Amino acid sequence: MIIEKAEVIVTSPDRNFVTLKLTTDDGLTGLGDATLNGRELAVVSYLKDHVAPLLIGKDAHRIEDTWQFLYRSAYWRRGPVTMAAIAAVDVALWDIKAKAAGMPLYQLLGGASRNGILAYGHASGRDVPELLDSIAHHREQGYRAIRVQTAVPGVKAVYGVAAQPQTSGKRYDYEPAGRGASPMEEDWDTRAYLRHLPGVFEEVRGAVGPELPLLHDGHHRMTPIQAAKLGKELEPYDLFWLEDCTPAENQEALRLVRQHTTTPLAIGEIFNTVWDYQTLIREQLIDYVRSAVTHTGGITQMKKILDFAAQYQIKSGIHGPTDISPVGMAAALHLDLAIHNFGIQEYMQHGELTNRVFQQSFTFEDGLLHPGDKPGIGVDLDVDEAGKYPYQTAYLPYNRLLDGTVHDW
Ligand code: GCO
Ligand code: MG
């Protein structure tokens, strides 16, 4: 099974996506997601100029060897561009291997460990009534776990809050990347956020009752002591997790947060390798691993991280916003179904145009996802449809504090 062709497909149906398609001499094809939100074309070049030529003529069965070759032979290790490119190759090869075996990928990863995959959706509101309406809407869609984000008085644009009223006919999840020549500027005030958030959770928990798992994303904005204070104040509302409470680069920061609160902690959507988790996992400073298969070297690296985490009772919470393509989402679902230490899967639903480009066999029923039983990862890409939507420049927003200082977004 020799790799004959390696194509990089860029498409922008509802947003930009980068997909690697590998074809073997037996006519099998495999897809891998290489989308890096706001920096997509860097990965396109990495793949086209430096990786694709090296794959031609190689044995598609040798997944581990190909992973190690791409990681070690580059000399310059890690980083989101490199690891997204390696992830795309890795997932495409797993897709091919599973098709060759005539099985859905999860069977090759050990088979199903559960019947379905608990997913959480994103509710948000500019005030509490709008937020409660958004939560009700997500529950109607079947979600059994819900992330709660709220606007903050005095702050104009806040991460995670949809700008349009959720009560109008058109409902949608918050989509951070904006098409345009430069990033949107948002404002931020951590003290105002810390004053406001616990009251919102009190109202939400009061309204939904004790059972519904509620999550919250701090999006890297607090100092360790601020995060510790928030975690402590949120304890009465029994959060499933508090995500990215501090900037993710500093693993040691979580020691301080952990000393002060029993609110479960999740981190890692901007990580790319097991090395980013070394201290966090070994010292049991987190409860959930947030990496995306797409940004963390694919199935091969994610499985190693999650097996390491399992030894410390740390579970998975794989990243699944809309900037993970249906290919990246499907890859995550096969892993979720197979591993023992599954926690939860983030699931923001893609738009209609995206679903036309990527035909998917995964399902979402009664709040549970399932990757489906088609051989491979179960996603096909319609190249003609993809061609209708050329790349559009788009950036993630960034933040300034009230005095104009750039802050973590
Ligand atoms: C999440 C994330 C996303 C990111 C986005 C950046 O928890 O889903 O924080 O919303 O901001 O993926 O590209
Ligand atoms: Mg997040």
Coordinates of C-alpha atoms in Angstrom, one line a residue, residues 125-368:
G125 CA -26.3 35.2 26.6
R126 CA -25.8 38.9 26.9
D127 CA -27.9 38.7 30.1
V128 CA -29.4 35.9 32.2
P129 CA -32.7 35.5 30.5
E130 CA -31.0 35.2 27.1
L131 CA -28.5 32.7 28.6
L132 CA -31.4 30.6 30.0
D133 CA -33.1 30.7 26.7
S134 CA -29.9 29.5 25.0
I135 CA -29.5 26.7 27.5
A136 CA -33.1 25.6 26.9
H137 CA -32.5 25.6 23.2
H138 CA -29.4 23.4 23.6
R139 CA -31.4 21.0 25.8
E140 CA -34.1 20.8 23.1
Q141 CA -31.4 19.8 20.6
G142 CA -30.5 16.9 23.0
Y143 CA -27.4 18.2 24.7
R144 CA -26.9 16.7 28.2
A145 CA -24.0 19.0 29.2
I146 CA -23.7 22.7 28.5
R147 CA -21.0 25.3 28.5
V148 CA -22.1 28.6 30.0
Q149 CA -20.6 31.9 28.8
T150 CA -22.0 35.3 29.7
A151 CA -21.5 39.0 28.8
V152 CA -19.9 41.1 31.5
P153 CA -21.3 44.6 32.4
G154 CA -18.9 47.3 31.2
V155 CA -17.2 45.0 28.7
K156 CA -18.3 45.4 25.1
A157 CA -17.4 42.1 23.4
V158 CA -16.7 39.0 25.5
Y159 CA -15.2 35.7 24.4
G160 CA -17.9 33.0 23.9
V161 CA -21.0 35.2 23.7
A162 CA -23.0 35.2 20.5
A163 CA -23.6 38.8 19.4
Q164 CA -27.1 38.3 18.1
P165 CA -30.1 37.7 20.4
Q166 CA -30.5 34.0 20.8
T167 CA -34.2 34.6 21.1
S168 CA -34.6 35.8 17.5
G169 CA -35.4 33.2 14.8
K170 CA -31.8 32.8 13.9
R171 CA -29.8 30.9 16.6
Y172 CA -26.1 30.1 16.4
D173 CA -23.1 29.4 18.4
Y174 CA -20.4 32.0 19.0
E175 CA -17.9 31.9 16.2
P176 CA -14.7 33.8 17.1
A177 CA -12.9 34.0 13.7
G178 CA -14.0 37.0 11.6
R179 CA -13.4 37.2 7.9
G180 CA -11.5 40.4 7.1
A181 CA -8.0 41.8 6.6
S182 CA -7.2 42.3 10.3
P183 CA -8.3 40.9 13.7
M184 CA -11.2 42.4 15.6
E185 CA -10.2 44.2 18.8
E186 CA -12.1 43.3 22.0
D187 CA -11.9 44.7 25.5
W188 CA -11.5 43.0 28.8
D189 CA -11.7 43.7 32.6
T190 CA -10.9 40.7 34.8
R191 CA -12.1 42.2 38.0
A192 CA -15.5 43.0 36.4
Y193 CA -15.7 39.4 35.2
L194 CA -14.8 38.0 38.6
R195 CA -17.5 40.1 40.2
H196 CA -20.2 39.1 37.7
L197 CA -19.7 35.4 37.0
P198 CA -20.5 33.7 40.3
G199 CA -23.9 35.4 40.4
V200 CA -24.7 34.2 36.9
F201 CA -23.9 30.6 37.9
E202 CA -26.1 30.9 41.0
E203 CA -29.0 31.9 38.8
V204 CA -28.3 29.2 36.1
R205 CA -27.8 26.4 38.7
G206 CA -31.0 27.5 40.4
A207 CA -32.9 27.4 37.1
V208 CA -31.6 24.1 35.7
G209 CA -31.4 22.1 38.9
P210 CA -28.5 20.1 40.3
E211 CA -28.0 17.4 37.6
L212 CA -27.1 19.2 34.4
P213 CA -23.3 19.3 33.9
L214 CA -22.3 22.9 33.5
L215 CA -18.9 24.0 32.1
H216 CA -17.2 27.3 31.8
D217 CA -14.2 28.6 29.7
G218 CA -11.9 31.3 31.2
H219 CA -10.0 31.5 28.0
H220 CA -6.5 32.1 29.5
R221 CA -7.4 35.5 31.1
M222 CA -6.8 35.2 34.8
T223 CA -3.7 35.2 37.0
P224 CA -3.2 32.1 39.2
I225 CA -4.6 33.8 42.3
Q226 CA -7.6 35.2 40.4
A227 CA -8.3 31.7 39.0
A228 CA -8.0 30.2 42.5
K229 CA -10.5 32.7 43.8
L230 CA -13.0 32.0 40.9
G231 CA -12.7 28.3 41.3
K232 CA -13.4 28.6 45.0
E233 CA -16.4 30.9 44.4
L234 CA -17.9 28.5 41.8
E235 CA -17.7 25.4 44.0
P236 CA -21.4 25.7 45.2
Y237 CA -22.5 25.4 41.6
D238 CA -20.8 22.1 41.0
L239 CA -19.1 22.8 37.6
F240 CA -18.1 19.9 35.4
W241 CA -15.0 21.9 34.7
L242 CA -13.4 25.3 34.6
E243 CA -11.3 25.5 31.4
D244 CA -8.1 27.5 30.6
C245 CA -8.3 29.4 33.8
T246 CA -4.8 30.8 33.4
P247 CA -2.5 31.2 30.2
A248 CA -1.7 27.7 29.2
E249 CA 2.0 28.0 28.7
N250 CA 2.8 28.0 32.4
Q251 CA 2.1 24.6 33.8
E252 CA 3.3 25.5 37.3
A253 CA 0.5 28.1 37.6
L254 CA -2.0 25.3 38.1
R255 CA -0.3 24.2 41.4
L256 CA -1.5 27.4 43.0
V257 CA -5.0 27.1 41.6
R258 CA -5.2 23.5 42.7
Q259 CA -4.2 24.3 46.3
H260 CA -7.3 26.5 46.6
T261 CA -10.2 24.9 44.8
T262 CA -11.9 21.6 44.1
T263 CA -13.5 22.9 40.9
P264 CA -12.3 20.4 38.2
L265 CA -9.8 22.0 35.8
A266 CA -9.4 21.5 32.1
I267 CA -6.6 22.8 29.9
G268 CA -4.8 22.1 26.6
E269 CA -6.6 23.3 23.5
I270 CA -3.5 25.3 22.5
F271 CA -1.1 22.5 23.3
N272 CA 0.5 20.3 20.7
T273 CA 2.4 17.5 22.3
V274 CA 2.7 15.3 25.4
W275 CA 5.5 17.5 26.6
D276 CA 3.0 20.4 27.3
Y277 CA 1.3 18.1 29.8
Q278 CA 4.3 16.6 31.5
T279 CA 4.0 18.5 34.8
L280 CA 0.2 18.9 34.6
I281 CA -0.4 15.1 34.4
R282 CA 2.4 13.9 36.6
E283 CA 1.4 16.2 39.4
Q284 CA -2.3 15.7 38.8
L285 CA -2.9 19.4 38.4
I286 CA -5.7 19.0 35.9
D287 CA -8.8 16.8 35.5
Y288 CA -9.3 16.9 31.7
V289 CA -7.1 17.0 28.7
R290 CA -8.4 19.5 26.2
S291 CA -6.2 19.0 23.1
A292 CA -7.6 18.6 19.6
V293 CA -6.5 15.6 17.5
T294 CA -6.0 18.2 14.7
H295 CA -3.5 20.3 16.6
T296 CA -1.7 17.6 18.6
G297 CA -0.1 15.3 16.1
G298 CA -3.2 13.2 15.3
I299 CA -4.5 9.9 16.8
T300 CA -1.0 8.6 17.5
Q301 CA 0.1 11.4 19.8
M302 CA -3.3 11.9 21.4
K303 CA -3.6 8.3 22.3
K304 CA -0.2 8.5 24.1
I305 CA -1.2 11.6 26.0
L306 CA -4.5 10.1 27.1
D307 CA -2.9 6.8 28.1
F308 CA -0.4 8.8 30.2
A309 CA -3.3 10.8 31.7
A310 CA -5.3 7.6 32.5
Q311 CA -2.6 6.5 35.0
Y312 CA -3.6 9.6 37.0
Q313 CA -7.4 9.3 36.6
I314 CA -7.3 12.3 34.3
K315 CA -9.9 12.1 31.5
S316 CA -10.4 13.3 27.9
G317 CA -12.2 16.5 27.0
I318 CA -11.2 16.7 23.3
H319 CA -11.4 20.2 21.7
G320 CA -14.3 20.4 19.2
P321 CA -15.2 23.9 18.1
T322 CA -16.2 24.7 14.6
D323 CA -12.6 25.3 13.6
I324 CA -12.0 21.6 13.9
S325 CA -13.3 20.3 10.6
P326 CA -15.7 17.3 10.3
V327 CA -12.6 15.2 9.5
G328 CA -10.9 16.3 12.8
M329 CA -14.2 15.8 14.7
A330 CA -14.7 12.3 13.3
A331 CA -11.1 11.3 14.3
A332 CA -11.8 12.5 17.8
L333 CA -15.0 10.5 18.0
H334 CA -13.2 7.2 17.1
L335 CA -10.7 7.9 19.9
D336 CA -13.5 8.9 22.4
L337 CA -15.4 5.7 21.8
A338 CA -12.3 3.5 22.2
I339 CA -10.4 4.9 25.2
H340 CA -11.3 3.9 28.8
N341 CA -10.6 7.4 30.3
F342 CA -13.2 9.3 28.2
G343 CA -14.6 12.3 29.9
I344 CA -16.7 14.5 27.5
Q345 CA -16.5 15.7 23.9
E346 CA -17.0 19.3 22.9
Y347 CA -19.4 19.5 20.0
M348 CA -20.3 22.8 18.2
Q349 CA -22.3 22.0 15.1
H350 CA -21.0 22.9 11.7
G351 CA -23.0 25.0 9.2
E352 CA -25.0 23.8 6.3
L353 CA -22.4 24.6 3.6
T354 CA -19.6 22.8 5.6
N355 CA -21.8 19.7 5.8
R356 CA -22.2 19.8 2.0
V357 CA -18.5 19.8 1.5
F358 CA -17.8 17.1 4.1
Q359 CA -20.2 14.1 4.1
Q360 CA -20.2 12.6 7.5
S361 CA -21.3 9.3 9.0
F362 CA -21.2 10.4 12.6
T363 CA -24.4 11.0 14.4
F364 CA -25.7 13.0 17.4
E365 CA -28.7 11.6 19.1
D366 CA -30.1 12.2 22.5
G367 CA -27.0 14.2 23.4
L368 CA -24.7 11.3 22.5

